[in-house]
Coordinates of C-alpha atoms (C1' of nucleotides) in Angstrom, one line a residue:
Chain A
M198 CA 0.0 0.0 0.0
S199 CA 1.5 3.4 -1.0
E200 CA 0.9 5.9 1.7
P201 CA 0.6 9.6 1.0
L202 CA 3.4 10.3 3.4
E203 CA 5.6 8.1 5.5
N204 CA 8.3 8.9 7.9
G205 CA 9.0 5.9 10.0
S206 CA 6.8 5.8 13.1
N207 CA 6.3 9.5 13.0
Y208 CA 3.4 9.8 10.7
T209 CA 2.4 13.4 10.2
A210 CA -0.4 15.2 8.5
N211 CA -1.2 14.1 5.1
K212 CA 0.2 16.4 2.5
Y213 CA -1.8 14.9 -0.3
R214 CA -5.2 16.0 -1.5
T215 CA -7.9 14.2 0.6
P216 CA -11.6 13.8 0.0
D217 CA -13.8 16.7 1.0
G218 CA -16.4 14.4 2.5
A219 CA -17.8 10.9 2.5
P220 CA -21.5 11.0 2.2
A221 CA -24.0 8.1 2.4
D222 CA -27.1 8.3 0.3
I223 CA -30.0 6.0 0.7
V224 CA -32.5 4.7 -1.8
I225 CA -35.6 4.1 0.3
F226 CA -38.0 1.8 -1.5
T227 CA -41.5 1.1 -0.4
I228 CA -44.5 -0.6 -2.0
T229 CA -47.8 1.3 -1.7
S230 CA -51.1 -0.3 -1.8
K231 CA -54.2 1.4 -3.3
E232 CA -57.7 -0.2 -3.4
R233 CA -59.0 -0.8 -6.8
N234 CA -62.7 0.1 -7.2
A235 CA -64.0 -3.2 -8.2
A236 CA -67.5 -4.6 -7.6
K237 CA -66.2 -7.0 -5.0
K238 CA -63.3 -7.3 -2.6
S239 CA -60.2 -7.4 -4.8
L240 CA -56.4 -7.3 -4.6
P241 CA -55.0 -3.8 -4.2
Q242 CA -52.9 -2.0 -6.8
R243 CA -49.3 -2.0 -5.8
E244 CA -46.6 0.4 -6.9
L245 CA -42.9 0.5 -6.1
Q246 CA -42.0 3.9 -4.8
V247 CA -38.8 5.7 -3.8
L248 CA -38.5 8.4 -1.2
L249 CA -36.9 11.7 -2.4
I250 CA -36.3 15.0 -0.7
Q251 CA -36.4 18.4 -2.3
R252 CA -33.2 20.3 -1.8
K253 CA -33.4 23.6 -0.1
L254 CA -29.8 24.7 -0.6
W255 CA -27.0 24.9 -3.2
P256 CA -26.1 22.8 -5.0
F257 CA -29.0 21.5 -7.0
E258 CA -31.3 23.9 -5.0
G259 CA -34.9 23.0 -5.6
Q260 CA -34.2 19.7 -7.3
W261 CA -35.1 16.3 -5.9
A262 CA -32.4 14.1 -4.5
L263 CA -31.9 11.0 -2.4
P264 CA -31.8 11.5 1.3
G265 CA -28.4 11.2 2.8
G266 CA -25.6 13.0 4.7
F267 CA -22.0 13.1 5.6
C268 CA -20.3 10.4 7.6
K269 CA -18.6 11.4 10.9
E270 CA -15.2 10.1 11.9
S271 CA -16.7 8.3 14.8
E272 CA -19.1 6.1 12.9
T273 CA -19.1 3.5 10.2
M274 CA -20.8 4.2 6.8
Y275 CA -23.5 1.8 7.8
D276 CA -24.1 3.7 11.1
C277 CA -24.2 6.9 9.1
A278 CA -26.8 5.6 6.7
K279 CA -28.9 4.3 9.6
R280 CA -28.7 7.7 11.3
E281 CA -29.7 9.5 8.2
L282 CA -32.5 7.2 7.5
A283 CA -33.8 7.7 11.0
E284 CA -33.5 11.5 10.7
E285 CA -35.2 11.7 7.3
T286 CA -38.0 9.2 7.9
G287 CA -38.1 8.3 11.5
V288 CA -37.8 4.6 10.8
A289 CA -35.3 2.2 12.3
D290 CA -34.8 -1.5 12.2
V291 CA -35.5 -2.0 8.6
H292 CA -33.6 -3.9 6.0
M293 CA -30.8 -1.7 4.7
E294 CA -27.9 -2.8 2.6
Y295 CA -24.8 -1.2 1.2
F296 CA -24.5 -1.6 -2.5
N297 CA -22.1 0.7 -4.3
V298 CA -19.7 3.6 -4.3
Y299 CA -19.9 6.6 -6.6
S300 CA -16.6 8.4 -7.2
E301 CA -16.8 9.9 -10.6
P302 CA -14.6 13.0 -10.5
G303 CA -16.8 16.1 -10.6
R304 CA -20.0 14.3 -9.5
D305 CA -20.5 16.9 -6.7
P306 CA -19.9 20.6 -7.3
R307 CA -18.9 21.1 -3.6
G308 CA -15.7 19.2 -4.1
W309 CA -14.3 15.7 -4.0
M310 CA -17.1 13.7 -2.6
I311 CA -17.1 9.9 -2.6
S312 CA -20.7 8.8 -2.1
H313 CA -21.6 5.5 -0.5
T314 CA -25.0 4.2 -1.3
F315 CA -27.5 2.0 0.5
F316 CA -30.9 0.8 -0.3
A317 CA -33.5 0.3 2.3
L318 CA -36.7 -1.7 2.0
V319 CA -39.5 -0.3 4.1
N320 CA -43.1 -1.3 4.7
E321 CA -45.4 1.4 3.6
S322 CA -47.0 1.6 7.0
L323 CA -43.7 2.8 8.5
L324 CA -43.5 5.8 6.2
L325 CA -46.7 7.4 7.2
N326 CA -45.5 10.0 9.7
R327 CA -42.6 11.4 7.9
R328 CA -41.8 15.1 7.7
A329 CA -39.3 17.2 5.9
A330 CA -36.0 17.5 7.8
D331 CA -34.3 20.9 8.4
D332 CA -32.3 20.9 5.2
A333 CA -35.1 19.7 2.9
A334 CA -37.9 21.7 1.5
D335 CA -40.1 18.7 1.0
V336 CA -40.1 14.9 1.3
R337 CA -42.3 12.8 -1.0
L338 CA -42.7 9.3 -2.4
F339 CA -42.5 8.9 -6.2
T340 CA -43.0 5.8 -8.3
V341 CA -39.6 4.6 -9.5
E342 CA -40.7 5.1 -13.0
K343 CA -41.5 8.8 -12.4
A344 CA -38.4 9.4 -10.3
L345 CA -36.2 8.1 -13.2
K346 CA -37.8 10.6 -15.5
M347 CA -37.2 13.6 -13.3
D348 CA -34.1 15.7 -13.4
L349 CA -32.5 14.6 -10.2
A350 CA -29.6 16.1 -8.3
F351 CA -26.1 14.7 -8.6
D352 CA -25.8 11.3 -10.2
H353 CA -28.8 10.1 -8.3
E354 CA -30.6 8.9 -11.4
L355 CA -27.8 6.4 -11.9
V356 CA -27.8 5.5 -8.2
I357 CA -31.5 4.7 -8.3
K358 CA -31.2 2.6 -11.5
D359 CA -28.4 0.6 -9.9
A360 CA -30.3 0.1 -6.7
L361 CA -33.4 -1.0 -8.7
N362 CA -31.3 -3.5 -10.6
R363 CA -30.0 -4.8 -7.3
I364 CA -33.3 -5.3 -5.6
Q365 CA -34.8 -6.8 -8.7
H366 CA -32.1 -9.4 -8.7
K367 CA -32.4 -10.0 -5.0
M368 CA -36.1 -10.2 -5.2
L369 CA -35.8 -13.4 -7.2
T370 CA -32.8 -14.9 -5.5
T371 CA -33.4 -14.1 -1.8
T372 CA -36.4 -13.7 0.4
I373 CA -36.2 -9.9 0.6
A374 CA -39.9 -9.9 -0.5
R375 CA -40.5 -10.3 3.2
E376 CA -39.4 -6.7 3.9
F377 CA -42.4 -5.4 2.0
L378 CA -44.9 -7.8 3.5
P379 CA -46.5 -8.2 6.9
Q380 CA -45.3 -11.1 9.0
E381 CA -48.3 -13.1 7.9
F382 CA -49.3 -12.9 4.3
T383 CA -51.1 -14.7 1.5
I384 CA -49.6 -16.2 -1.5
S385 CA -51.3 -13.6 -3.7
E386 CA -49.7 -10.8 -1.7
L387 CA -46.3 -12.4 -2.1
Y388 CA -46.9 -12.8 -5.8
Q389 CA -48.0 -9.2 -6.1
V390 CA -44.9 -7.9 -4.3
I391 CA -42.6 -9.9 -6.6
Q392 CA -44.5 -8.6 -9.7
T393 CA -44.3 -5.1 -8.5
V394 CA -40.6 -5.1 -8.2
M395 CA -40.0 -7.4 -11.2
P396 CA -42.7 -6.5 -13.7
G397 CA -41.9 -9.3 -16.1
F398 CA -42.4 -12.0 -13.4
E399 CA -44.9 -14.6 -14.2
E400 CA -45.2 -18.0 -12.7
R401 CA -48.5 -19.9 -13.5
N402 CA -48.1 -22.6 -10.9
F403 CA -46.7 -20.3 -8.3
V404 CA -48.8 -21.5 -5.4
R405 CA -48.0 -25.1 -6.0
K406 CA -44.3 -24.6 -6.5
I407 CA -43.7 -22.6 -3.4
T408 CA -45.9 -24.7 -1.2
S409 CA -45.3 -28.2 -2.3
T410 CA -42.1 -28.7 -4.2
Q411 CA -39.4 -30.5 -2.2
S412 CA -36.7 -27.9 -2.9
R413 CA -38.7 -24.8 -2.0
K414 CA -41.1 -25.7 0.7
G415 CA -38.7 -24.6 3.3
I416 CA -39.0 -21.0 2.3
I417 CA -42.4 -20.3 3.8
E418 CA -44.7 -22.2 6.1
E419 CA -48.4 -22.1 6.9
V420 CA -49.5 -20.2 9.9
R421 CA -51.7 -21.9 12.4
D422 CA -53.7 -20.5 15.3
L423 CA -53.6 -21.6 18.9
H424 CA -55.7 -24.7 18.3
G425 CA -53.4 -25.8 15.5
D426 CA -56.0 -24.9 12.9
L427 CA -54.8 -23.3 9.7
K428 CA -55.1 -19.5 9.8
M429 CA -56.8 -17.8 6.9
S430 CA -57.4 -14.2 5.8
N431 CA -60.2 -12.8 3.7
R432 CA -58.8 -9.3 3.5
Y433 CA -58.6 -9.3 -0.3
S434 CA -61.0 -12.0 -1.3
Q435 CA -64.3 -13.6 -0.6
R436 CA -62.9 -17.0 -0.2
A437 CA -60.4 -16.9 2.6
A438 CA -56.8 -17.5 1.7
Q439 CA -54.2 -19.4 3.7
L440 CA -51.7 -17.3 5.6
Y441 CA -48.0 -18.0 5.4
R442 CA -44.9 -16.7 7.1
F443 CA -41.2 -16.8 5.9
N444 CA -38.9 -19.3 7.5
D445 CA -35.2 -18.5 8.0
Y446 CA -34.3 -20.9 5.3
V447 CA -32.9 -19.5 2.1
P448 CA -32.4 -22.0 -0.7
Q449 CA -29.0 -22.2 -2.3
L450 CA -29.1 -21.4 -6.0
S451 CA -26.6 -22.7 -8.5
I452 CA -26.2 -22.7 -12.2
Y453 CA -24.4 -26.0 -12.0
S454 CA -26.9 -28.1 -10.1
Chain B
M92 CA -28.7 15.9 2.4
S93 CA -27.0 17.8 5.2
E94 CA -24.0 19.7 4.0
P95 CA -21.0 20.5 6.1
L96 CA -21.3 24.1 5.2
E97 CA -23.6 26.1 3.0
N98 CA -23.7 29.7 2.0
G99 CA -25.9 30.1 -1.0
S100 CA -23.9 29.6 -4.2
N101 CA -20.7 30.6 -2.5
Y102 CA -19.6 27.3 -1.2
T103 CA -16.3 27.6 0.7
A104 CA -13.9 25.3 2.3
N105 CA -15.3 22.5 4.4
K106 CA -15.0 23.3 8.0
Y107 CA -15.9 19.8 9.1
R108 CA -13.6 16.9 9.7
T109 CA -13.0 15.2 6.4
P110 CA -11.5 11.7 5.7
D111 CA -7.7 11.5 5.5
G112 CA -7.8 9.3 2.5
A113 CA -9.9 6.9 0.4
P114 CA -7.8 3.8 -0.3
A115 CA -8.7 0.9 -2.6
D116 CA -7.5 -2.5 -1.5
I117 CA -7.6 -5.5 -3.8
V118 CA -8.0 -9.2 -3.0
I119 CA -6.3 -10.8 -5.9
F120 CA -7.3 -14.5 -6.3
T121 CA -5.7 -17.0 -8.4
I122 CA -5.8 -20.8 -8.7
T123 CA -2.5 -22.5 -9.0
S124 CA -2.0 -25.9 -10.6
K125 CA 0.6 -28.4 -9.4
E126 CA 1.2 -31.8 -11.0
R127 CA 0.5 -34.8 -8.8
N128 CA 3.0 -37.5 -9.1
A129 CA 0.9 -40.3 -10.3
A130 CA 1.8 -43.3 -12.4
K131 CA -0.1 -41.9 -15.4
K132 CA -1.3 -38.6 -16.7
S133 CA -3.6 -37.1 -14.0
L134 CA -5.5 -34.1 -13.0
P135 CA -3.4 -31.4 -11.3
Q136 CA -3.8 -30.4 -7.7
R137 CA -5.4 -27.0 -7.6
E138 CA -5.3 -24.4 -4.8
L139 CA -7.0 -21.1 -4.3
Q140 CA -4.4 -18.5 -3.6
V141 CA -4.4 -14.8 -2.6
L142 CA -1.7 -12.3 -3.4
L143 CA -0.2 -10.4 -0.4
I144 CA 2.5 -7.8 0.0
Q145 CA 4.8 -7.4 2.9
R146 CA 4.7 -3.9 4.2
K147 CA 8.0 -2.0 4.4
L148 CA 6.8 1.0 6.3
W149 CA 4.8 2.0 9.3
P150 CA 2.1 1.1 10.1
F151 CA 2.1 -2.7 10.3
E152 CA 5.7 -2.6 9.2
G153 CA 6.8 -6.1 8.2
Q154 CA 3.3 -7.6 8.2
W155 CA 1.5 -8.9 5.3
A156 CA -1.3 -6.9 3.7
L157 CA -3.5 -6.6 0.7
P158 CA -2.1 -4.6 -2.2
G159 CA -3.8 -1.2 -2.6
G160 CA -3.3 2.5 -2.5
F161 CA -4.9 5.9 -2.3
C162 CA -7.4 7.2 -4.7
K163 CA -6.6 10.5 -6.5
E164 CA -9.1 13.2 -7.0
S165 CA -9.0 12.7 -10.7
E166 CA -9.9 9.1 -10.8
T167 CA -12.8 6.8 -9.8
M168 CA -12.3 4.1 -7.2
Y169 CA -12.4 1.5 -9.9
D170 CA -9.7 3.3 -11.9
C171 CA -7.6 3.5 -8.7
A172 CA -7.9 -0.2 -8.1
K173 CA -7.1 -1.0 -11.7
R174 CA -4.0 1.2 -11.5
E175 CA -2.9 -0.3 -8.2
L176 CA -3.4 -3.8 -9.6
A177 CA -1.3 -3.0 -12.6
E178 CA 1.4 -1.4 -10.4
E179 CA 1.5 -4.4 -8.0
T180 CA 1.2 -7.3 -10.5
G181 CA 1.6 -5.9 -14.0
V182 CA -1.7 -7.4 -15.0
A183 CA -4.5 -5.6 -16.8
D184 CA -7.8 -6.6 -18.4
V185 CA -8.8 -9.0 -15.7
H186 CA -12.1 -9.5 -14.0
M187 CA -12.2 -7.0 -11.1
E188 CA -15.2 -6.2 -9.0
Y189 CA -16.0 -3.8 -6.3
F190 CA -17.5 -5.5 -3.3
N191 CA -17.5 -3.6 0.0
V192 CA -16.4 -0.6 2.0
Y193 CA -14.6 -0.7 5.4
S194 CA -15.1 2.3 7.6
E195 CA -14.8 1.1 11.2
P196 CA -13.4 4.0 13.2
G197 CA -9.8 3.3 14.1
R198 CA -9.2 0.7 11.4
D199 CA -6.1 2.6 10.2
P200 CA -3.6 4.2 12.6
R201 CA -2.8 6.9 10.1
G202 CA -6.1 8.5 10.4
W203 CA -9.6 8.4 9.1
M204 CA -9.3 6.1 6.1
I205 CA -12.4 4.6 4.4
S206 CA -11.2 1.6 2.4
H207 CA -12.9 0.4 -0.7
T208 CA -12.3 -3.2 -1.6
F209 CA -12.2 -5.1 -4.8
F210 CA -11.6 -8.6 -5.7
A211 CA -9.7 -9.6 -8.9
L212 CA -9.7 -13.1 -10.5
V213 CA -6.5 -13.8 -12.3
N214 CA -5.3 -16.7 -14.2
E215 CA -2.1 -18.1 -12.7
S216 CA -0.2 -17.6 -15.9
L217 CA -0.6 -13.9 -15.6
L218 CA 1.0 -13.6 -12.2
L219 CA 4.3 -15.2 -13.1
N220 CA 6.5 -12.1 -13.7
R221 CA 5.4 -10.1 -10.6
R222 CA 7.9 -8.2 -8.5
A223 CA 7.7 -6.2 -5.3
A224 CA 6.7 -2.6 -5.9
D225 CA 8.6 0.2 -4.3
D226 CA 6.7 0.3 -1.0
A227 CA 6.6 -3.4 -0.5
A228 CA 9.4 -5.6 0.9
D229 CA 8.0 -8.7 -0.7
V230 CA 5.1 -10.0 -2.8
R231 CA 3.9 -13.6 -2.5
L232 CA 1.0 -15.9 -3.1
F233 CA -0.5 -17.7 -0.1
T234 CA -3.3 -20.2 0.0
V235 CA -6.4 -18.5 1.3
E236 CA -6.4 -20.9 4.2
K237 CA -2.9 -19.9 5.3
A238 CA -3.5 -16.2 4.7
L239 CA -6.4 -16.3 7.1
K240 CA -4.3 -17.8 9.8
M241 CA -1.6 -15.1 9.5
D242 CA -1.6 -11.9 11.5
L243 CA -2.5 -9.5 8.7
A244 CA -2.3 -5.7 8.7
F245 CA -5.4 -3.6 9.2
D246 CA -8.7 -5.4 9.0
H247 CA -7.5 -7.3 6.0
E248 CA -8.4 -10.7 7.4
L249 CA -12.0 -9.7 7.5
V250 CA -11.7 -8.2 4.0
I251 CA -10.3 -11.5 2.6
K252 CA -13.1 -13.5 4.4
D253 CA -15.7 -11.3 2.9
A254 CA -14.2 -11.5 -0.6
L255 CA -14.0 -15.3 -0.3
N256 CA -17.6 -15.5 0.6
R257 CA -18.5 -13.3 -2.3
I258 CA -16.6 -15.3 -4.9
Q259 CA -17.8 -18.6 -3.5
H260 CA -21.4 -17.4 -4.0
K261 CA -20.6 -16.0 -7.4
M262 CA -18.9 -19.2 -8.4
L263 CA -22.1 -21.1 -8.2
T264 CA -24.5 -18.4 -9.5
T265 CA -22.5 -16.9 -12.3
T266 CA -19.9 -18.0 -14.8
I267 CA -16.9 -16.4 -13.1
A268 CA -15.2 -19.8 -13.2
R269 CA -14.2 -18.7 -16.7
E270 CA -11.8 -16.2 -15.1
F271 CA -9.7 -19.0 -13.7
L272 CA -9.8 -21.1 -16.9
P273 CA -8.2 -20.9 -20.3
Q274 CA -10.6 -20.0 -23.2
E275 CA -10.9 -23.7 -24.0
F276 CA -11.2 -26.2 -21.2
T277 CA -12.5 -29.6 -20.3
I278 CA -15.4 -30.4 -18.1
S279 CA -13.0 -31.8 -15.5
E280 CA -11.1 -28.6 -15.4
L281 CA -14.2 -26.6 -14.8
Y282 CA -15.3 -29.0 -12.2
Q283 CA -12.0 -28.7 -10.4
V284 CA -12.1 -24.9 -10.4
I285 CA -15.5 -24.9 -8.9
Q286 CA -14.4 -27.4 -6.2
T287 CA -11.3 -25.4 -5.5
V288 CA -13.3 -22.3 -4.7
M289 CA -16.2 -24.1 -3.1
P290 CA -14.8 -27.1 -1.3
G291 CA -18.1 -28.7 -0.5
F292 CA -19.3 -28.8 -4.1
E293 CA -20.2 -32.2 -5.4
E294 CA -22.3 -33.0 -8.4
R295 CA -22.3 -36.5 -9.6
N296 CA -23.9 -36.0 -12.9
F297 CA -22.0 -32.8 -13.6
V298 CA -21.1 -33.6 -17.2
R299 CA -24.6 -34.6 -18.2
K300 CA -26.3 -31.7 -16.5
I301 CA -24.2 -29.0 -18.0
T302 CA -24.0 -30.4 -21.5
S303 CA -27.4 -31.8 -22.1
T304 CA -30.1 -30.3 -19.9
Q305 CA -32.3 -27.8 -21.7
S306 CA -32.0 -25.0 -19.2
R307 CA -28.2 -25.1 -18.8
K308 CA -26.8 -26.1 -22.1
G309 CA -26.5 -22.4 -23.1
I310 CA -23.7 -21.9 -20.6
I311 CA -21.0 -23.6 -22.5
E312 CA -20.6 -25.0 -26.0
E313 CA -18.3 -27.6 -27.6
V314 CA -15.3 -26.3 -29.4
R315 CA -14.7 -27.5 -33.0
D316 CA -11.7 -27.1 -35.2
L317 CA -11.7 -25.7 -38.8
H318 CA -13.1 -28.9 -40.3
G319 CA -16.0 -28.8 -37.9
D320 CA -14.7 -31.8 -36.0
L321 CA -14.9 -31.8 -32.2
K322 CA -11.8 -30.5 -30.6
M323 CA -10.3 -32.7 -27.9
S324 CA -7.5 -32.4 -25.3
N325 CA -5.5 -35.1 -23.6
R326 CA -3.5 -32.8 -21.4
Y327 CA -4.7 -34.5 -18.2
S328 CA -5.8 -37.9 -19.4
Q329 CA -5.1 -40.8 -21.7
R330 CA -8.5 -40.7 -23.2
A331 CA -8.9 -37.3 -24.8
A332 CA -11.6 -35.1 -23.4
Q333 CA -13.9 -32.7 -25.2
L334 CA -13.0 -29.1 -25.1
Y335 CA -15.6 -26.5 -24.2
R336 CA -15.9 -22.7 -24.1
F337 CA -18.2 -20.4 -22.3
N338 CA -21.0 -18.6 -24.0
D339 CA -22.2 -15.2 -23.1
Y340 CA -25.4 -16.7 -21.8
V341 CA -25.9 -16.6 -18.1
P342 CA -29.0 -18.4 -16.8
Q343 CA -31.4 -16.5 -14.6
L344 CA -31.7 -18.0 -11.2
S345 CA -34.8 -17.7 -9.0
I346 CA -36.0 -19.2 -5.8
Y347 CA -39.6 -18.9 -7.0
S348 CA -39.4 -20.7 -10.3
Chain C
dC847 C1' -1.9 -54.9 -18.9
dT848 C1' -3.2 -51.2 -15.9
dA849 C1' -4.0 -46.8 -14.0
dA850 C1' -6.4 -42.8 -14.7
dT851 C1' -9.7 -40.1 -16.7
dA852 C1' -13.9 -39.7 -20.1
dG853 C1' -18.2 -40.6 -20.9
dT854 C1' -23.0 -43.6 -21.4
dG855 C1' -27.1 -46.5 -19.9
dT856 C1' -30.7 -47.1 -17.1
dC857 C1' -34.0 -46.7 -13.6
dT858 C1' -37.2 -44.1 -10.3
dC859 C1' -39.2 -40.3 -8.6
dT860 C1' -40.0 -35.5 -8.7
dC861 C1' -40.8 -31.4 -11.0
dA862 C1' -42.1 -28.0 -14.8
dG863 C1' -45.5 -26.1 -17.5
dA864 C1' -50.0 -25.8 -19.2
dC865 C1' -54.8 -25.4 -18.6
dA866 C1' -59.2 -26.8 -17.1
dG867 C1' -61.9 -27.2 -13.5
dT868 C1' -63.9 -26.7 -8.7
dA869 C1' -64.5 -24.0 -4.1
dT870 C1' -65.9 -20.2 -1.4
dC871 C1' -68.5 -16.4 -0.2
dC872 C1' -69.3 -11.3 -0.2
dT873 C1' -72.2 -8.0 -2.3
Chain D
dA1328 C1' -76.7 -14.6 -9.2
dG1329 C1' -72.2 -13.5 -10.3
dG1330 C1' -67.8 -11.6 -9.6
dA1331 C1' -63.5 -12.1 -7.6
dT1332 C1' -60.1 -14.7 -5.6
dA1333 C1' -58.4 -19.4 -3.9
dC1334 C1' -57.1 -23.7 -4.8
dT1335 C1' -57.0 -28.8 -7.0
dG1336 C1' -56.7 -32.4 -10.9
dT1337 C1' -54.4 -34.2 -14.5
dC1338 C1' -51.4 -34.9 -18.2
dT1339 C1' -46.8 -34.9 -20.7
dG1340 C1' -42.1 -34.5 -21.1
dA1341 C1' -37.9 -33.1 -18.8
dG1342 C1' -34.8 -33.3 -15.1
dA1343 C1' -32.6 -34.9 -10.5
dG1344 C1' -30.1 -38.3 -8.3
dA1345 C1' -27.9 -42.7 -8.0
dC1346 C1' -24.8 -46.1 -9.6
dA1347 C1' -23.0 -49.5 -12.6
dC1348 C1' -21.0 -49.8 -16.7
dT1349 C1' -18.1 -49.1 -21.1
dA1350 C1' -14.3 -46.4 -23.7
dT1351 C1' -9.7 -44.7 -24.4
dT1352 C1' -4.9 -44.7 -24.3
dA1353 C1' -0.1 -43.4 -22.3
dG1354 C1' 3.2 -45.7 -20.0

DNA sequence: CTAATAGTGTCTCTCAGACAGTATCCT
DNA sequence: AGGATACTGTCTGAGAGACACTATTAG
């Protein structure tokens, strides 16, 4: 490793140019549910949304951007993102993952800023009582589609695209769908969540595969009540549907087996 | 986003504490082949190795560490890692991927250093003519197993563990095995590479699955010579084995289908 | 001939994929 | 009654998993 400056055990101030800041930016995804007006009880319309703040100050004043903020010397990047998430939305204990670094020279007019990006998956219910933080003029949810058409601050359009790709991939290969769902959910809800994130997804025998094939039935399990009877829900349908919950088990995928 | 300092469009020097550097560190993996001494031609013994440098200067003087170096304002992190990889090993155009950030306070005695880590997968043949760079006392390959038992500089033990986990996962879900193989290879070679990275891997009907199942046969294809005849190799066996090459196709994995 | 690797045959049970059909029950 | 969702039956062909077996050829 080539150090900026070395003098034996007397390491003095760095005489090289150092970054002007290490921000963390967070792509907060949520899935909103809206009732369709059908004649009977029906499945809600779901949309993948991303939370943006409107900047109050230079640079990119007035434009929409990802929430985020600068890392302090006393915290890790993850802690920083967690803190910023809490400050911007009031939510804690949600699934948040680091996914990339953005270091293109000139990406931030304020100087040499290397941005660390996270995505968070938040249940809609947790984002109800959000408010604009001090440094933001406004906070709002946008559908991902709409957000990508806006003129966002910094390189945040690219960041959102990358985050979307990442969660789309993880949606099919891990059980992150759970982050958008209540603890107990129906197969239709799960199916809808997957389709919302991954619009092309279609699996005709979905119910059967996930509940009865040898290799997958460890993913979810039926919920039973105190008497050991199967627990059902008729929230979205006349005929009550079986409730399921996720297990800890995550199947190992392989292209070679 | 909460800025360190804002004053309208006159943004002045940052009065907050800023990082003392943004290094990139690279976990360079390679698979070495060693002939076994058997009575007949036989498959080589393969080992997963990682390239380390011995530090010449404070801090961690004399200890082994990952190659790496500080990012410049004019380059991206990826460019930085590519540059350092070339400086340390003389190799270019290899598979290199960003995989994590390490920002634990106090991880570097020189100050507040946020390290960005990459892994590179390099064919053994490319690492032959390496030499110690200016700031390193020595450069050497170690088996991953051995490297993890050494007292490495910084948090590099953790970094290597994380990188290993990442490539183990990618070995089974993507076609990165190609990075360790020549363009044309036999099924046994491919199988060995997978096993070297993923010691638990076992697949009895490997040949059959990868060559003749509908869903997978796009991954590799048989190599033919100019006359259209199948191209074989008897490098590791008496009976010549079919040569294959990777296609661009990568199967889409899913836990739901 | 023999060691070492390469590759095939065969059998059973499960799964994928498609689609039609039945079940439930609120409005 | 009928609309909306929930779930089951059934059929075909492909694949998973196991293991024994044949093929090839340098040394």
